[in-house]
Amino acid sequence: MGFSHLGLFVCACHVLVLGAFASASSRNLPIISFDEGYNKLFGDDNLMIVRDGKSVHLSLDERTGSGFVSQDLYHHGFFSASIKLPADYAAGVVVAFYMSNGDMFPKNHDEIDFEFLGNIRGKEWRIQTNVYGNGSTSTGREERCNLWFDPSDDFHQYSILWTDSQIIFYVDDVPIREVKRTESMGGDFPSKPMSLYATIWDGSDWATNGGKYRVNYKYAPYLAQFSDLVLHGCAVDPIEQLSKKCDNTQSSESVPTGVTRLQRIKMDSFRKKHMTYSYCYDRIRYKSPPPECVINPQEAERLRVFDPVTFGKGRRHHGKHHHRTRGSQAEATSI
């Protein structure tokens, strides 16, 4: 179901931000409390609001994970969080910062993912990014990378820019991935309003070495800390049958509108040094690369040195009621 089938919406372009900012792209945006922009999703006492409502702690223990969700749906915008991941042994743990409309469109949902995959002691966390549009889960667009820092040592900013023509993933204002909307993608590009989610959960079946290393609750509770939460976009009300254009979603000078020349240099450098998997070069999974892929022979050769990534037969898409079972197709066969 495309956006045109949603009916008319009330759109109000505004900015919602939680926390004090270290990120250059968000320091000029106004600050609100958690209660003004977000709701608890699941986890009971495993979700704690701290710093007078300006930060959120999500924890995972033997009982449950936890998570929160934006009060509004958004149709395009800039979304960001400063996150500190659990330290020490974190195999099987998944922390996710993502957008989805899986509750509204269970058969043809859209999705934009940051997923942080825990590891055994001495091995680094990995980031997996992914994009789905119109329920296109049969064509996973996963990329995986390592980071140039330990994300459990301190807070770092992770951001998503989503427009009608592109999606950009940022780490500390460095773009690490750009997804351009192409004619060949068709409805696979996310186009329907989505909520913003943050969760921590047990991904033992797939997250670390294809399930070989599982969550060890001897090290629980696993704590993920969120601050500097930014919601900058067009808020959509699916109940009211009126609409207003949201052309000024990116009107603030503090919000990026694309990848600058200097940022592209940094992005290319990051991908050369830290990317370990891209779906575009997965010959086992795709006999021919998906049509939007631009093949770089040097990049393809560089990624050959990494062990392959295997994928499950089905994706358990998430939503507000999929508390502990939210998973990804990807199952790494190497740490």
Coordinates of C-alpha atoms in Angstrom, one line a residue:
M1 CA 0.0 0.0 0.0
G2 CA 1.6 3.3 -1.0
F3 CA 1.3 6.6 0.7
S4 CA -1.6 7.6 -1.5
H5 CA -3.7 4.9 0.1
L6 CA -3.3 6.3 3.5
G7 CA -5.8 9.1 3.0
L8 CA -5.1 12.6 4.0
F9 CA -3.0 13.5 7.0
V10 CA -2.5 16.5 9.3
C11 CA 1.2 17.5 9.0
A12 CA 2.9 19.9 11.3
C13 CA 6.6 20.6 10.7
H14 CA 8.3 21.0 14.0
V15 CA 11.4 20.0 16.0
L16 CA 11.5 17.8 19.1
V17 CA 14.8 17.3 20.8
L18 CA 15.7 15.6 24.1
G19 CA 18.9 16.3 25.9
A20 CA 21.9 18.6 25.7
F21 CA 23.9 18.4 22.4
A22 CA 27.4 17.5 21.5
S23 CA 26.5 17.1 17.8
A24 CA 27.1 20.0 15.6
S25 CA 24.1 19.1 13.5
S26 CA 21.7 19.4 16.5
R27 CA 23.1 21.9 19.0
N28 CA 20.8 24.7 17.8
L29 CA 17.6 22.7 18.1
P30 CA 15.2 23.2 21.0
I31 CA 15.0 20.7 23.9
I32 CA 11.9 19.0 25.3
S33 CA 11.3 16.4 27.9
F34 CA 10.9 12.7 27.2
D35 CA 7.2 12.9 28.1
E36 CA 6.6 15.6 25.5
G37 CA 7.9 13.5 22.6
Y38 CA 8.1 9.8 23.5
N39 CA 6.2 6.9 25.1
K40 CA 7.4 3.8 26.8
L41 CA 7.1 0.9 24.5
F42 CA 7.8 -2.1 26.7
G43 CA 10.1 -3.2 29.6
D44 CA 8.4 -1.9 32.7
D45 CA 11.2 -0.9 35.2
N46 CA 13.9 -1.7 32.6
L47 CA 13.2 1.7 31.1
M48 CA 14.3 4.6 33.3
I49 CA 14.0 8.3 32.5
V50 CA 16.9 10.2 34.1
R51 CA 18.4 13.7 34.2
D52 CA 15.1 15.4 34.8
G53 CA 13.6 13.7 31.8
K54 CA 16.5 14.4 29.4
S55 CA 18.0 10.9 29.1
V56 CA 16.7 7.4 28.9
H57 CA 18.3 4.1 30.2
L58 CA 17.2 0.9 28.5
S59 CA 18.2 -2.4 30.0
L60 CA 18.0 -6.1 29.2
D61 CA 17.9 -8.8 31.8
E62 CA 16.5 -12.3 32.0
R63 CA 12.9 -11.0 32.3
T64 CA 12.7 -8.6 29.3
G65 CA 14.4 -6.0 27.2
S66 CA 12.9 -2.5 26.9
G67 CA 12.2 0.3 24.5
F68 CA 10.5 3.5 23.7
V69 CA 8.7 5.1 20.7
S70 CA 7.9 8.5 19.4
Q71 CA 4.4 9.8 20.1
D72 CA 4.0 10.9 16.5
L73 CA 4.5 9.4 13.0
Y74 CA 6.9 11.3 10.7
H75 CA 7.0 11.6 7.0
H76 CA 10.7 12.5 6.3
G77 CA 13.0 14.4 8.6
F78 CA 16.2 14.2 10.6
F79 CA 16.4 11.8 13.6
S80 CA 19.3 11.5 16.0
A81 CA 20.4 10.0 19.3
S82 CA 23.5 10.1 21.4
I83 CA 24.0 6.5 22.5
K84 CA 26.4 4.6 24.9
L85 CA 26.3 0.9 24.4
P86 CA 26.7 -1.9 27.1
A87 CA 30.3 -2.7 28.0
D88 CA 32.2 -6.0 28.5
Y89 CA 30.6 -9.3 27.3
A90 CA 27.6 -8.3 25.1
A91 CA 27.3 -11.3 22.7
G92 CA 23.7 -11.7 21.4
V93 CA 22.7 -8.3 22.6
V94 CA 21.0 -6.0 20.0
V95 CA 20.4 -2.3 20.5
A96 CA 18.3 -0.7 17.8
F97 CA 17.6 2.9 16.8
Y98 CA 15.2 2.8 13.9
M99 CA 12.1 3.9 12.1
S100 CA 9.2 1.7 11.2
N101 CA 5.5 1.6 10.4
G102 CA 5.1 -2.2 10.9
D103 CA 2.1 -1.8 13.2
M104 CA 0.2 0.1 10.6
F105 CA 1.3 -1.8 7.6
P106 CA 2.2 -5.4 8.7
K107 CA 2.3 -6.7 5.1
N108 CA 4.0 -3.8 3.4
H109 CA 5.9 -1.9 6.0
D110 CA 8.7 0.6 5.6
E111 CA 11.9 0.6 7.8
I112 CA 15.2 2.4 8.3
D113 CA 17.5 0.7 10.7
F114 CA 20.5 1.3 12.9
E115 CA 21.2 -2.0 14.6
F116 CA 24.1 -2.4 17.0
L117 CA 25.3 -6.0 17.4
G118 CA 27.1 -7.0 20.6
N119 CA 30.1 -9.3 20.7
I120 CA 32.2 -11.4 23.0
R121 CA 34.8 -9.8 25.3
G122 CA 37.7 -8.4 23.3
K123 CA 35.7 -8.1 20.1
E124 CA 34.1 -4.8 19.0
W125 CA 30.5 -4.0 18.5
R126 CA 29.3 -3.8 14.9
I127 CA 26.8 -1.6 13.2
Q128 CA 24.3 -2.9 10.7
T129 CA 22.2 -0.5 8.6
N130 CA 19.2 -1.5 6.6
V131 CA 16.4 -0.1 4.5
Y132 CA 13.1 -1.6 3.5
G133 CA 10.2 -0.1 1.6
N134 CA 6.7 -1.4 0.9
G135 CA 7.3 -4.7 2.6
S136 CA 10.3 -5.5 0.4
T137 CA 11.8 -7.8 3.0
S138 CA 12.8 -10.4 0.4
T139 CA 15.5 -7.9 -0.8
G140 CA 17.6 -7.1 2.3
R141 CA 19.8 -4.1 1.9
E142 CA 22.0 -4.7 4.9
E143 CA 25.5 -3.2 5.3
R144 CA 27.8 -3.9 8.2
C145 CA 30.8 -2.0 9.5
N146 CA 33.1 -1.6 12.5
L147 CA 33.8 1.7 14.2
W148 CA 36.9 3.7 14.8
F149 CA 36.1 3.9 18.5
D150 CA 34.7 1.8 21.3
P151 CA 30.9 2.7 21.5
S152 CA 30.7 1.4 25.0
D153 CA 33.3 3.9 26.3
D154 CA 31.3 7.1 25.8
F155 CA 28.3 8.6 24.0
H156 CA 28.4 9.0 20.3
Q157 CA 25.8 10.5 18.0
Y158 CA 23.9 8.3 15.4
S159 CA 21.6 10.1 13.0
I160 CA 19.2 9.3 10.1
L161 CA 18.3 11.9 7.4
W162 CA 15.3 10.7 5.4
T163 CA 13.9 12.7 2.5
D164 CA 11.8 11.8 -0.6
S165 CA 15.1 11.2 -2.6
Q166 CA 17.7 9.9 -0.2
I167 CA 18.5 8.3 3.2
I168 CA 21.8 9.1 4.9
F169 CA 23.2 7.4 8.0
Y170 CA 25.6 9.4 10.2
V171 CA 28.0 8.5 13.0
D172 CA 29.2 11.6 14.9
D173 CA 28.2 13.7 11.8
V174 CA 30.3 11.5 9.5
P175 CA 28.0 10.0 6.8
I176 CA 28.7 6.3 6.7
R177 CA 26.0 5.3 4.1
E178 CA 23.9 7.0 1.5
V179 CA 20.9 5.4 -0.1
K180 CA 19.6 7.3 -3.1
R181 CA 16.1 6.8 -4.4
T182 CA 16.3 5.4 -8.0
E183 CA 13.6 4.6 -10.5
S184 CA 14.8 0.9 -10.4
M185 CA 14.0 0.7 -6.7
G186 CA 10.3 1.4 -7.3
G187 CA 8.4 1.0 -4.1
D188 CA 11.3 -0.4 -2.2
F189 CA 12.3 3.1 -1.1
P190 CA 10.6 4.0 2.3
S191 CA 7.7 6.4 1.5
K192 CA 5.0 6.0 4.2
P193 CA 5.0 7.8 7.6
M194 CA 7.0 6.0 10.3
S195 CA 7.5 6.2 14.1
L196 CA 11.0 6.4 15.7
Y197 CA 11.9 3.5 18.0
A198 CA 14.8 2.7 20.4
T199 CA 15.1 -0.8 21.9
I200 CA 17.4 -3.3 23.5
W201 CA 16.6 -7.0 23.2
D202 CA 18.0 -10.6 23.1
G203 CA 19.1 -11.5 19.6
S204 CA 20.9 -14.7 20.6
D205 CA 19.6 -16.6 17.7
W206 CA 21.4 -14.6 15.1
A207 CA 23.3 -11.5 16.3
T208 CA 26.8 -12.9 17.1
N209 CA 28.4 -15.5 14.9
G210 CA 25.1 -16.7 13.6
G211 CA 23.9 -17.6 17.1
K212 CA 27.1 -19.4 18.2
Y213 CA 27.6 -16.8 21.0
R214 CA 24.4 -16.1 23.0
V215 CA 23.5 -13.6 25.7
N216 CA 25.0 -14.6 29.0
Y217 CA 22.8 -13.2 31.7
K218 CA 25.6 -13.5 34.2
Y219 CA 26.6 -10.1 32.9
A220 CA 23.1 -8.6 33.1
P221 CA 21.6 -6.1 33.2
Y222 CA 22.9 -4.8 29.9
L223 CA 22.5 -1.1 29.8
A224 CA 22.1 1.2 26.8
Q225 CA 22.0 4.9 27.5
F226 CA 20.2 7.4 25.2
S227 CA 20.4 11.2 25.3
D228 CA 20.3 14.1 22.8
L229 CA 17.3 12.6 21.1
V230 CA 16.2 14.6 18.0
L231 CA 12.9 14.5 16.2
H232 CA 13.0 17.0 13.4
G233 CA 10.4 16.4 10.7
C234 CA 6.8 16.4 9.5
A235 CA 4.6 15.0 12.2
V236 CA 1.6 13.1 10.7
D237 CA -1.8 12.4 12.4
P238 CA -3.5 9.5 10.7
I239 CA -6.8 10.1 12.4
E240 CA -7.6 13.6 11.1
Q241 CA -8.6 13.7 7.5
L242 CA -6.9 16.9 6.5
S243 CA -3.4 17.6 5.3
K244 CA -0.8 20.3 5.0
K245 CA 2.4 20.1 3.0
C246 CA 5.6 19.9 4.9
D247 CA 8.0 21.5 2.5
N248 CA 10.1 23.1 5.2
T249 CA 11.1 19.9 7.0
Q250 CA 14.8 20.8 6.5
S251 CA 14.4 24.5 7.0
S252 CA 16.8 24.6 10.0
E253 CA 20.4 25.4 9.1
S254 CA 21.5 23.0 11.8
V255 CA 20.0 20.0 9.9
P256 CA 21.9 18.5 6.9
T257 CA 20.3 18.4 3.5
G258 CA 22.8 16.0 1.9
V259 CA 26.4 14.9 1.8
T260 CA 28.9 17.8 1.3
R261 CA 32.1 17.4 -0.6
L262 CA 34.2 17.2 2.6
Q263 CA 31.7 14.7 4.1
R264 CA 31.9 12.5 1.0
I265 CA 35.7 12.3 1.4
K266 CA 35.2 11.2 5.0
M267 CA 32.4 8.7 4.0
D268 CA 34.6 7.2 1.3
S269 CA 37.5 6.9 3.8
F270 CA 35.2 5.3 6.4
R271 CA 33.8 2.7 4.1
K272 CA 37.3 1.8 2.8
K273 CA 38.5 1.2 6.4
H274 CA 35.5 -0.1 8.3
M275 CA 32.9 -1.6 6.1
T276 CA 32.9 -5.4 6.3
Y277 CA 29.7 -6.4 4.3
S278 CA 27.4 -4.9 1.7
Y279 CA 24.5 -6.7 0.1
C280 CA 25.5 -5.3 -3.3
Y281 CA 28.5 -7.8 -3.4
D282 CA 26.8 -10.8 -1.9
R283 CA 27.0 -13.3 -4.9
I284 CA 25.5 -16.1 -2.8
R285 CA 22.4 -14.2 -2.0
Y286 CA 21.9 -12.3 -5.2
K287 CA 23.1 -13.8 -8.6
S288 CA 22.8 -10.3 -9.9
P289 CA 23.2 -7.2 -7.7
P290 CA 19.9 -5.4 -7.0
P291 CA 19.3 -2.7 -9.6
E292 CA 20.2 0.3 -7.5
C293 CA 23.7 -1.0 -6.7
V294 CA 26.7 0.7 -8.2
I295 CA 29.5 -1.8 -8.3
N296 CA 33.0 -0.7 -7.4
P297 CA 35.5 -3.5 -8.3
Q298 CA 38.0 -2.3 -5.7
E299 CA 35.3 -2.3 -3.0
A300 CA 34.2 -5.8 -4.1
E301 CA 37.7 -7.1 -3.8
R302 CA 38.3 -5.6 -0.4
L303 CA 35.2 -7.2 1.0
R304 CA 36.2 -10.6 -0.2
V305 CA 38.7 -10.9 2.8
F306 CA 35.8 -11.0 5.3
D307 CA 34.0 -14.2 6.1
P308 CA 30.5 -14.4 4.5
V309 CA 27.3 -13.4 6.1
T310 CA 24.4 -15.8 6.0
F311 CA 20.7 -15.0 6.1
G312 CA 17.7 -16.6 7.6
K313 CA 14.7 -17.8 5.6
G314 CA 12.4 -15.1 7.0
R315 CA 12.4 -11.7 8.7
R316 CA 10.5 -11.1 11.8
H317 CA 9.6 -7.5 11.3
H318 CA 9.0 -5.5 14.4
G319 CA 6.5 -3.2 15.8
K320 CA 5.2 -1.9 19.1
H321 CA 4.0 -5.3 20.1
H322 CA 7.0 -7.4 19.0
H323 CA 8.9 -6.8 22.2
R324 CA 11.6 -9.5 22.4
T325 CA 11.4 -11.1 19.0
R326 CA 12.4 -8.3 16.8
G327 CA 15.1 -9.7 14.6
S328 CA 17.0 -9.2 11.4
Q329 CA 17.6 -11.5 8.5
A330 CA 21.3 -11.2 8.9
E331 CA 23.2 -13.8 10.8
A332 CA 26.9 -13.2 10.9
T333 CA 29.1 -16.2 10.5
S334 CA 32.1 -14.4 11.8
I335 CA 32.7 -12.2 14.8

